[in-house]
Coordinates of C-alpha atoms in Angstrom, one line a residue:
M1 CA 0.0 0.1 0.0
S2 CA 1.5 3.6 -0.9
Q3 CA 2.0 5.6 1.9
F4 CA 0.0 8.9 1.3
R5 CA -1.2 10.9 4.4
S6 CA -4.5 9.2 3.9
A7 CA -3.0 5.7 4.8
D8 CA -2.8 6.9 8.5
W9 CA -6.5 6.5 8.4
F10 CA -7.6 4.0 6.0
G11 CA -4.5 1.8 5.8
K12 CA -4.4 1.1 9.4
T13 CA -5.2 -2.3 10.8
G14 CA -7.3 -3.2 13.7
K15 CA -9.8 -1.1 15.5
M16 CA -9.0 2.2 14.1
G17 CA -8.7 0.8 10.5
F18 CA -12.1 -0.8 11.1
L19 CA -13.5 2.4 12.2
Y20 CA -12.2 4.7 9.8
R21 CA -13.0 2.2 6.7
S22 CA -16.3 0.9 8.0
W23 CA -18.3 4.3 8.6
M24 CA -17.3 5.2 5.1
K25 CA -18.8 2.2 3.6
N26 CA -22.2 2.9 4.5
Q27 CA -22.2 5.6 1.5
G28 CA -21.7 2.4 -0.8
M29 CA -18.0 2.7 -1.2
P30 CA -16.3 -0.6 -2.3
T31 CA -13.3 -2.0 -0.4
D32 CA -10.7 -1.2 -3.0
L33 CA -11.3 2.4 -2.9
F34 CA -9.4 2.3 0.5
D35 CA -6.4 0.5 -1.4
G36 CA -3.9 3.3 -0.8
R37 CA -5.0 5.5 -3.9
P38 CA -4.7 9.2 -3.5
V39 CA -7.8 10.7 -1.4
I40 CA -8.7 13.8 -2.7
G41 CA -10.9 16.4 -0.8
I42 CA -13.5 18.8 -2.9
C43 CA -13.7 21.7 -0.7
N44 CA -17.0 23.2 -1.5
T45 CA -18.6 26.6 -0.9
W46 CA -21.8 25.7 -2.4
S47 CA -24.9 27.6 -0.6
E48 CA -28.1 28.7 -1.8
L49 CA -27.5 31.6 0.3
T50 CA -24.4 32.5 -1.8
P51 CA -26.1 32.9 -5.1
C52 CA -22.7 33.2 -7.0
N53 CA -21.8 29.7 -5.9
A54 CA -25.4 27.8 -6.0
H55 CA -24.0 26.1 -9.1
L56 CA -20.9 24.5 -7.6
R57 CA -22.6 21.1 -6.8
D58 CA -22.4 20.6 -10.7
L59 CA -18.9 21.3 -10.9
A60 CA -18.1 19.3 -7.7
E61 CA -19.5 16.3 -9.7
A62 CA -17.2 17.2 -12.8
V63 CA -14.3 17.3 -10.4
K64 CA -15.0 14.0 -9.0
R65 CA -15.0 12.4 -12.7
G66 CA -11.6 13.6 -13.3
V67 CA -10.3 12.2 -9.9
Y68 CA -11.8 8.9 -10.5
E69 CA -10.3 8.9 -14.1
A70 CA -6.7 9.6 -12.6
G71 CA -7.2 6.8 -10.2
G72 CA -8.1 9.0 -7.0
F73 CA -10.7 8.8 -4.3
P74 CA -12.9 11.9 -4.2
V75 CA -14.5 13.0 -1.1
E76 CA -16.5 16.3 -1.2
F77 CA -16.9 18.3 2.0
P78 CA -18.8 21.7 2.8
I79 CA -17.3 24.5 4.6
M80 CA -18.9 27.8 5.6
S81 CA -19.8 29.8 2.6
L82 CA -19.9 33.5 2.4
G83 CA -22.4 35.2 0.2
E84 CA -21.3 38.9 -0.1
T85 CA -24.9 39.8 -1.3
L86 CA -26.8 38.7 1.8
L87 CA -24.6 38.0 4.7
K88 CA -24.8 40.6 7.3
P89 CA -23.2 42.8 8.5
T90 CA -20.5 42.0 6.2
A91 CA -19.0 38.8 4.5
M92 CA -15.5 40.0 5.2
L93 CA -16.2 39.5 9.1
F94 CA -16.4 36.2 8.4
R95 CA -13.7 35.4 5.9
N96 CA -11.0 34.6 8.6
L97 CA -13.5 31.9 10.5
A98 CA -14.2 30.3 7.2
S99 CA -10.6 30.1 6.6
M100 CA -10.4 28.5 9.8
D101 CA -13.2 26.0 8.9
A102 CA -11.2 25.3 5.6
E103 CA -7.9 24.6 7.4
E104 CA -9.2 22.4 9.9
S105 CA -11.3 20.4 7.7
I106 CA -8.6 19.8 5.6
R107 CA -6.1 19.1 8.3
G108 CA -8.3 16.7 10.3
N109 CA -9.5 14.5 7.6
P110 CA -7.9 11.7 5.4
I111 CA -7.0 14.1 2.5
D112 CA -4.0 14.0 0.4
G113 CA -4.7 16.8 -1.8
V114 CA -7.6 19.3 -2.3
V115 CA -9.6 20.9 -4.6
L116 CA -11.1 24.1 -3.8
L117 CA -14.5 25.4 -5.4
T118 CA -14.9 28.9 -5.1
G119 CA -16.8 32.0 -6.5
C120 CA -18.1 34.7 -4.5
D121 CA -15.7 37.4 -2.9
K122 CA -14.5 35.8 0.2
T123 CA -14.8 32.2 -0.6
T124 CA -11.7 32.2 -2.8
P125 CA -9.2 33.9 -0.2
S126 CA -10.7 32.2 2.8
T127 CA -10.3 28.7 1.3
M128 CA -6.6 29.5 0.0
M129 CA -5.7 31.0 3.3
G130 CA -7.1 27.6 4.9
A131 CA -5.1 25.5 2.1
A132 CA -2.1 27.4 2.9
S133 CA -1.9 26.8 6.5
V134 CA -2.1 23.0 5.9
G135 CA 0.1 23.0 3.1
L136 CA -1.1 20.0 1.0
P137 CA -1.1 19.8 -2.8
T138 CA -3.9 22.1 -3.8
I139 CA -5.8 23.3 -6.8
V140 CA -8.5 26.1 -7.2
V141 CA -11.6 25.6 -9.4
P142 CA -13.1 29.3 -9.9
G143 CA -16.7 29.0 -10.7
G144 CA -16.8 31.2 -13.1
P145 CA -18.8 34.8 -13.9
M146 CA -22.4 35.3 -14.9
L147 CA -23.5 36.0 -18.4
N148 CA -23.5 39.5 -19.3
G149 CA -26.3 41.4 -18.1
K150 CA -28.6 42.7 -20.8
Y151 CA -31.1 45.7 -20.1
R152 CA -32.8 47.3 -22.8
G153 CA -30.4 47.0 -25.4
T154 CA -27.3 47.5 -23.6
D155 CA -24.8 45.7 -21.3
I156 CA -25.1 46.0 -17.5
G157 CA -22.6 45.1 -15.1
S158 CA -23.4 43.3 -11.7
G159 CA -22.9 45.6 -8.8
T160 CA -21.3 48.5 -11.0
A161 CA -25.1 48.8 -12.6
V162 CA -26.5 48.9 -8.8
W163 CA -24.5 52.0 -8.1
K164 CA -25.4 53.9 -11.6
L165 CA -29.3 52.7 -11.4
T166 CA -29.4 53.7 -7.7
D167 CA -27.9 57.2 -8.4
D168 CA -30.7 57.4 -11.4
L169 CA -33.4 56.5 -9.1
K170 CA -32.4 58.8 -6.5
T171 CA -32.7 61.7 -9.0
G172 CA -35.7 60.6 -11.0
K173 CA -33.9 59.6 -14.2
I174 CA -35.7 56.1 -13.8
T175 CA -38.8 54.9 -12.3
N176 CA -39.1 52.1 -9.6
D177 CA -40.8 49.7 -12.1
E178 CA -37.7 50.2 -14.4
Y179 CA -35.3 49.7 -11.5
L180 CA -37.0 46.5 -10.6
A181 CA -36.9 45.4 -14.1
A182 CA -33.3 45.5 -14.1
E183 CA -32.8 43.4 -11.1
S184 CA -33.6 40.3 -13.4
C185 CA -31.7 41.6 -16.3
M186 CA -28.5 42.2 -14.3
S187 CA -28.4 38.6 -12.7
R188 CA -29.4 36.4 -15.8
S189 CA -27.3 33.1 -15.0
A190 CA -25.3 31.2 -12.4
G191 CA -22.2 32.4 -11.5
H192 CA -20.5 35.5 -9.7
C193 CA -20.1 39.3 -10.9
M194 CA -19.4 39.7 -14.4
T195 CA -17.8 42.9 -13.8
M196 CA -14.0 43.1 -12.6
G197 CA -15.3 43.1 -9.0
T198 CA -13.8 41.2 -6.2
A199 CA -15.0 38.0 -7.3
S200 CA -13.6 38.3 -11.0
T201 CA -10.3 39.9 -9.5
M202 CA -10.0 36.7 -7.1
A203 CA -10.5 34.4 -9.8
C204 CA -7.7 36.3 -12.1
M205 CA -5.6 36.4 -8.8
V206 CA -5.8 32.7 -8.8
E207 CA -4.7 32.2 -12.4
S208 CA -2.1 34.6 -12.3
L209 CA -0.5 32.9 -8.8
G210 CA -0.4 29.7 -10.9
M211 CA -3.1 28.1 -8.5
C212 CA -5.7 26.9 -11.4
L213 CA -5.4 25.7 -15.1
S214 CA -5.2 28.0 -17.8
Q215 CA -8.3 30.1 -18.7
A216 CA -10.1 29.0 -15.5
A217 CA -10.6 32.5 -14.4
A218 CA -12.9 33.9 -17.2
T219 CA -14.6 30.9 -18.3
P220 CA -18.3 31.7 -17.7
A221 CA -19.9 29.6 -15.3
V222 CA -22.4 28.3 -17.5
D223 CA -20.1 27.6 -20.5
S224 CA -19.5 23.9 -21.0
R225 CA -15.9 24.3 -20.9
K226 CA -16.3 25.2 -17.2
K227 CA -16.9 21.7 -16.5
V228 CA -14.3 20.4 -18.8
L229 CA -11.9 22.6 -16.5
A230 CA -13.1 21.4 -13.4
Q231 CA -13.0 17.7 -14.8
L232 CA -9.3 18.4 -16.1
S233 CA -8.7 19.6 -12.4
G234 CA -9.8 16.6 -10.8
R235 CA -7.3 14.7 -13.0
R236 CA -4.7 17.1 -12.3
I237 CA -4.8 17.2 -8.4
V238 CA -4.3 13.4 -8.4
E239 CA -1.1 13.8 -10.2
M240 CA 0.1 16.7 -8.0
V241 CA -0.4 14.4 -5.1
K242 CA 1.7 11.6 -6.9
E243 CA 4.4 14.4 -7.4
G244 CA 4.6 16.1 -4.2
L245 CA 3.6 19.4 -5.8
T246 CA 2.3 21.3 -2.8
I247 CA 1.1 24.7 -2.3
S248 CA 4.1 26.3 -0.8
K249 CA 6.1 25.1 -4.1
I250 CA 3.7 27.3 -6.3
L251 CA 2.8 30.5 -3.6
T252 CA 6.5 31.8 -4.0
R253 CA 7.5 35.4 -3.7
A254 CA 7.5 35.4 -7.6
A255 CA 4.1 34.5 -7.8
F256 CA 2.8 37.0 -5.4
E257 CA 4.7 39.6 -7.4
N258 CA 3.3 38.2 -10.7
A259 CA -0.2 38.5 -9.0
I260 CA 0.5 42.3 -8.1
K261 CA 1.3 43.2 -11.6
V262 CA -1.5 41.2 -13.4
N263 CA -4.2 42.9 -11.0
A264 CA -2.8 46.6 -12.1
A265 CA -3.4 45.3 -15.7
I266 CA -6.8 44.0 -15.4
G267 CA -8.1 47.1 -13.2
G268 CA -8.5 44.5 -10.2
S269 CA -10.6 45.2 -6.9
T270 CA -8.7 47.2 -4.3
N271 CA -9.9 44.2 -1.8
F272 CA -7.3 42.0 -3.8
I273 CA -4.4 43.9 -1.6
I274 CA -6.2 42.5 1.5
H275 CA -6.6 39.1 0.5
L276 CA -3.6 38.5 -1.4
T277 CA -1.4 39.8 1.9
A278 CA -3.6 37.6 4.1
I279 CA -2.7 34.5 1.7
A280 CA 1.0 35.7 1.9
G281 CA 1.0 35.6 5.7
R282 CA -0.4 32.0 5.9
I283 CA 2.3 30.7 3.4
G284 CA 5.3 32.6 4.8
V285 CA 5.8 35.1 2.4
D286 CA 6.8 38.8 3.7
L287 CA 4.3 41.0 1.5
C288 CA 3.8 44.6 2.5
L289 CA 1.7 47.6 1.3
D290 CA 4.6 49.1 -0.2
D291 CA 5.3 46.2 -2.7
F292 CA 1.7 46.6 -4.1
D293 CA 2.6 50.3 -5.1
R294 CA 6.1 49.4 -6.1
L295 CA 5.3 46.7 -8.4
G296 CA 1.9 47.6 -9.4
S297 CA 1.5 51.0 -9.7
R298 CA 3.4 51.9 -12.9
I299 CA 2.0 48.9 -14.8
P300 CA -0.7 49.9 -17.6
L301 CA -4.4 49.2 -17.5
L302 CA -4.9 46.7 -20.5
L303 CA -8.4 45.4 -19.8
N304 CA -11.4 47.5 -21.1
L305 CA -13.7 46.1 -18.4
M306 CA -16.4 47.7 -15.9
P307 CA -16.0 49.3 -13.4
S308 CA -12.7 50.7 -15.1
G309 CA -14.0 50.6 -18.7
K310 CA -16.9 49.3 -21.0
Y311 CA -17.0 45.4 -21.4
L312 CA -17.5 42.6 -19.1
M313 CA -16.1 39.2 -18.2
E314 CA -17.9 37.3 -21.0
D315 CA -16.3 39.4 -23.5
F316 CA -12.7 39.4 -21.5
Y317 CA -13.1 35.4 -22.0
Y318 CA -13.8 35.6 -25.8
A319 CA -11.1 38.0 -26.5
G320 CA -8.9 35.4 -25.1
G321 CA -8.8 35.6 -21.3
L322 CA -6.1 35.9 -18.7
P323 CA -3.6 34.1 -21.0
V324 CA -3.5 37.4 -23.4
I325 CA -2.8 39.8 -20.2
L326 CA 0.0 37.1 -19.0
K327 CA 1.6 37.4 -22.7
E328 CA 1.4 41.3 -22.9
L329 CA 2.7 41.6 -19.3
S330 CA 5.5 38.6 -20.3
N331 CA 8.5 41.1 -19.8
E332 CA 7.1 42.2 -16.4
L333 CA 6.4 38.8 -15.2
D334 CA 8.3 36.0 -14.0
M335 CA 7.1 33.7 -16.6
G336 CA 9.2 30.8 -15.3
A337 CA 7.1 30.4 -12.1
I338 CA 5.9 27.2 -11.3
T339 CA 2.1 26.7 -11.6
V340 CA -0.3 23.5 -10.6
T341 CA 0.3 22.0 -14.2
G342 CA 4.0 21.7 -12.8
K343 CA 5.1 23.8 -15.7
S344 CA 5.5 27.6 -15.8
H345 CA 3.2 30.3 -17.2
A346 CA 5.3 30.5 -20.5
E347 CA 4.7 26.7 -20.9
N348 CA 1.0 26.8 -20.0
I349 CA 0.3 29.6 -22.5
K350 CA 2.3 28.3 -25.4
G351 CA 0.1 28.6 -28.4
E352 CA -2.6 30.6 -26.3
G353 CA -2.3 34.5 -25.4
I354 CA -3.7 35.5 -28.6
C355 CA -6.1 38.5 -28.6
Y356 CA -9.5 38.2 -30.4
N357 CA -10.7 41.5 -29.6
N358 CA -8.0 44.8 -29.2
E359 CA -11.0 46.6 -27.9
V360 CA -11.5 44.6 -24.8
I361 CA -7.6 43.8 -24.3
A362 CA -5.2 46.4 -25.6
A363 CA -1.7 46.0 -26.2
Y364 CA 1.1 46.7 -23.7
N365 CA 2.4 49.3 -26.0
T366 CA -1.0 50.7 -26.6
P367 CA -2.6 50.5 -23.1
I368 CA -6.1 51.8 -22.0
I369 CA -4.2 54.0 -18.9
P370 CA -0.3 54.1 -18.9
E371 CA -0.3 53.7 -15.3
A372 CA -3.1 52.4 -13.5
G373 CA -2.6 50.2 -10.8
I374 CA -3.6 50.8 -7.3
A375 CA -1.8 53.4 -5.6
V376 CA -0.7 53.3 -1.9
L377 CA -1.1 56.6 -0.2
K378 CA 0.6 57.9 3.0
G379 CA 0.5 60.8 5.2
N380 CA -0.5 61.9 8.7
L381 CA -4.1 60.9 7.8
A382 CA -2.8 57.4 7.3
V383 CA 0.3 56.7 8.7
N384 CA 0.4 53.0 7.7
G385 CA -1.2 53.7 4.3
A386 CA -4.3 53.9 2.5
V387 CA -5.3 52.9 -1.1
I388 CA -7.1 54.4 -3.9
K389 CA -8.0 52.7 -7.6
P390 CA -7.0 55.3 -10.0
S391 CA -8.5 53.5 -12.9
A392 CA -12.0 54.2 -11.4
A393 CA -11.2 57.4 -10.2
T394 CA -11.9 61.1 -11.8
P395 CA -8.5 62.3 -13.1
A396 CA -9.6 65.7 -12.1
L397 CA -10.2 64.9 -8.4
M398 CA -6.4 63.1 -8.1
Q399 CA -5.0 66.3 -6.9
H400 CA -7.7 68.0 -4.8
T401 CA -7.9 70.0 -1.4
G402 CA -11.3 70.0 0.1
R403 CA -13.2 70.9 3.3
A404 CA -14.1 67.8 5.2
V405 CA -17.6 66.7 6.0
V406 CA -17.6 63.9 8.7
F407 CA -19.9 61.2 9.2
E408 CA -18.9 59.4 12.7
T409 CA -20.8 56.2 11.9
I410 CA -22.6 54.4 8.8
E411 CA -25.7 55.2 10.9
D412 CA -24.8 58.9 11.0
Y413 CA -24.2 58.9 7.2
H414 CA -27.4 57.4 6.3
A415 CA -29.2 59.8 8.8
R416 CA -27.9 62.9 7.5
V417 CA -26.2 62.4 3.8
D418 CA -29.6 63.4 2.1
D419 CA -30.7 66.3 4.4
P420 CA -31.2 69.4 2.4
Q421 CA -29.3 71.4 5.2
L422 CA -26.1 69.2 5.1
D423 CA -23.4 71.8 4.7
I424 CA -21.9 70.3 1.5
D425 CA -20.9 70.8 -2.0
E426 CA -19.0 69.0 -4.7
T427 CA -15.9 70.5 -3.5
C428 CA -16.0 68.8 -0.2
V429 CA -14.0 65.8 1.1
M430 CA -16.7 63.0 2.6
V431 CA -15.2 61.3 5.5
L432 CA -16.6 58.3 7.0
K433 CA -15.2 56.9 10.4
N434 CA -15.6 53.7 12.2
V435 CA -16.1 51.0 9.4
G436 CA -12.8 49.5 9.8
P437 CA -11.6 46.0 10.8
V438 CA -12.4 46.7 14.3
G439 CA -15.0 49.7 14.1
Y440 CA -17.9 48.2 12.1
P441 CA -16.7 45.1 12.8
G442 CA -15.5 43.4 9.8
M443 CA -14.5 46.6 7.3
P444 CA -17.6 46.5 5.0
E445 CA -18.0 47.6 1.4
V446 CA -19.2 51.1 2.3
G447 CA -16.5 53.4 1.2
N448 CA -17.8 54.5 -1.9
M449 CA -20.5 56.5 -0.2
V450 CA -23.5 57.5 -2.3
L451 CA -23.3 61.2 -2.7
P452 CA -25.9 63.6 -1.3
K453 CA -29.0 63.7 -3.5
K454 CA -29.0 67.7 -3.8
L455 CA -25.5 67.2 -5.4
L456 CA -26.8 64.3 -7.6
D457 CA -29.6 66.6 -8.5
K458 CA -27.1 69.1 -9.8
G459 CA -25.4 66.4 -12.1
I460 CA -22.3 66.0 -9.4
T461 CA -21.1 62.3 -10.3
D462 CA -18.0 62.0 -8.2
M463 CA -16.5 63.4 -5.1
V464 CA -13.2 62.5 -3.0
R465 CA -14.5 60.3 -0.3
I466 CA -12.3 58.8 2.5
S467 CA -13.0 55.9 4.9
D468 CA -11.2 53.0 6.9
G469 CA -13.6 50.8 5.3
R470 CA -13.5 48.8 1.8
M471 CA -15.5 49.4 -1.6
S472 CA -16.6 46.7 -3.9
G473 CA -14.6 46.0 -6.7
T474 CA -17.5 46.8 -8.9
A475 CA -17.6 50.4 -7.7
Y476 CA -16.0 53.4 -8.9
G477 CA -15.3 57.0 -8.0
T478 CA -12.3 58.9 -6.2
V479 CA -12.6 56.9 -3.2
V480 CA -9.7 56.6 -0.7
L481 CA -10.0 53.1 1.4
H482 CA -8.5 51.3 4.0
V483 CA -7.1 53.9 6.1
S484 CA -4.5 52.5 8.6
P485 CA -4.4 53.0 11.6
E486 CA -8.5 52.9 11.8
S487 CA -10.5 55.3 13.6
A488 CA -11.8 52.8 16.2
I489 CA -8.2 52.1 17.5
G490 CA -7.3 56.1 17.4
G491 CA -5.6 56.4 14.2
N492 CA -5.7 60.0 13.0
L493 CA -9.0 59.7 10.9
A494 CA -10.5 59.5 14.3
L495 CA -9.9 63.0 14.9
V496 CA -10.9 64.8 11.9
E497 CA -13.8 67.4 12.3
N498 CA -15.9 69.0 9.8
G499 CA -14.3 72.0 8.0
D500 CA -10.8 70.6 8.3
L501 CA -9.0 70.7 5.2
I502 CA -7.6 67.5 3.4
C503 CA -5.5 67.4 0.7
L504 CA -5.3 64.4 -1.8
D505 CA -2.5 64.0 -3.9
V506 CA -2.3 60.7 -5.8
P507 CA 0.5 61.3 -7.9
A508 CA 2.8 62.2 -4.9
K509 CA 1.2 59.3 -3.2
K510 CA 0.3 61.7 0.0
I511 CA -3.0 62.0 1.9
E512 CA -2.9 64.8 4.6
L513 CA -5.0 66.1 7.2
L514 CA -3.9 70.0 7.3
V515 CA -4.1 70.4 11.1
D516 CA -1.2 71.0 13.1
E517 CA 0.1 68.4 15.4
V518 CA -0.7 70.5 18.5
E519 CA -4.4 70.7 17.6
L520 CA -4.2 66.9 16.9
Q521 CA -2.7 66.0 20.1
R522 CA -5.5 68.1 22.0
R523 CA -8.1 66.3 20.1
R524 CA -6.4 63.1 21.0
L525 CA -6.3 63.3 24.7
L526 CA -10.3 64.2 24.4
W527 CA -11.1 61.0 22.0
Q528 CA -12.7 58.1 23.7
K529 CA -12.4 54.7 22.2
P530 CA -15.6 53.1 21.0
A531 CA -16.8 50.1 23.1
Y532 CA -16.5 46.6 21.4
H533 CA -19.6 45.5 19.6
T534 CA -20.1 42.2 21.9
D535 CA -18.4 40.4 24.6
R536 CA -19.1 37.0 23.3
G537 CA -18.2 34.4 20.2
Y538 CA -16.4 34.7 17.2
V539 CA -17.0 38.6 16.8
S540 CA -15.7 39.3 20.2
M541 CA -12.6 37.2 19.0
Y542 CA -12.2 39.0 16.0
Q543 CA -12.5 42.5 17.4
R544 CA -9.9 41.5 19.8
H545 CA -7.3 39.7 17.5
V546 CA -7.8 41.4 13.8
Q547 CA -4.8 43.0 12.3
Q548 CA -5.1 46.1 10.7
A549 CA -6.0 46.4 6.8
D550 CA -2.4 46.9 5.6
K551 CA -1.7 43.5 7.5
G552 CA -4.4 41.9 5.7
A553 CA -6.9 41.9 8.2
D554 CA -6.3 38.4 9.3
L555 CA -6.4 37.4 12.9
D556 CA -3.0 37.8 14.7
F557 CA -2.9 34.4 15.8
L558 CA -3.7 32.7 12.6
V559 CA -0.9 34.3 10.7
G560 CA 1.9 31.2 9.5
N561 CA 0.8 27.7 9.3
S562 CA 0.3 24.5 11.4
G563 CA 1.1 21.9 8.6
S564 CA -0.9 18.5 7.9
V565 CA 0.2 16.3 10.6
V566 CA -2.2 15.3 13.2
T567 CA -0.9 12.5 15.4
R568 CA -3.8 11.2 17.7
D569 CA -6.5 9.2 16.4
S570 CA -10.5 10.0 17.3
H571 CA -11.1 6.6 19.4

């Protein structure tokens, strides 16, 4: 009998071998499945409460076919699923919890290799964080984007259309009936957001890291070729186990640097920074906020896709998908980095990387925007850093000084933003406090604050907005996010008052509160730390142990890994 990890369960003699095999046999499994072949865990984030992942049970069956074909033994298991669209107060609060679920489920069971079925925003980083902490051979099967939204003769993008249509409804440009009709038109097939939101960004991150098969990121969820990729992934994970190709051999420093550059070229979500940093922390790669600026901010935008452009993920796939981006960036990337195929990126895309629509994917030498990667800002308002996505911002606001209009909490914002008496104009800077990892808790996607109705009525579509929260990857605007340290733990954002001048200078990578240090010190002495939201359960633990945004917002005791060894039996 081969001595894969699972042999410590199914290869045992006596009582423990009897126990481990017998109860599995109540599912109708024949004895020869326990003959020492690789056991492949299929980590499924399927849930009807996670609409983006509701089709993953079908993909799991395709993976199983591939595992059986390659001589493996597939076992599917569920973990906590994080539905971005439904889960309150924010799915980000539970990303670390889901990562713990994935980690302990993988480590504690007779698994030799694992296939991660992902889709919705947090299901990808959480499962990857968990898998990285165990260290087994791992491959990801992204669930894929929805088909393009179609509304009255035009394409509408998931998420991105929500913000635009909501503004239009608020200003009377469309009726409520039209608004409701667009709901069905936007989400018309299985899959995750078909804009370059966080879900699509995470799928592209996985492919650029080398953690999935080529073309897996952009293939639509309902395209038959998605099932083919799932089946081939099932075959490949068995081979990875036999080769000893573990996740740590793929997630190298070079892989992370590749992902940062690719994210810039596709106009990926700002959430990418937090999730990639957290994954790096689990695998032991030292990644800091400055790396994203140093490596990514000078990379040209090549993908013309909402919210930074015109098209959607289905168009991206037809234009050639991520292999085209890899080929165009080949002089910037480490194309020799190893991937789940056991081959390099260069080998994987040989014969691919052909662009079939230059309106969707631009050439490196004729980019959509010359330098469009996420910019890292620092200054007295964000000592540890903040981020902005230039490709989704208004060029005229990239250097701007304005008067602060402060909202102390999200409730304060909702109560006052549309008050006709609110002292605000388009030159002001909207500031939202207490929406960071500790403050909300969980750092929700509320940073792209909807503008006051009276300004929307004037035709104003963008203003500088600053918070310690996040925004959806589908959103747009001149929005400064992830301010660290956050306001709830006493960062200078907590000290901002109405009327203070704030200077944003993206070219200079600065964000400054134009208040002298003596006055800030006076305010700091008067500041009182907000009480924790609860004294029990996971949320209490989260608030006391979550790291700041610049560290990836992981729990401090989860950084690093524990490996795959479990020495004690269950009975």
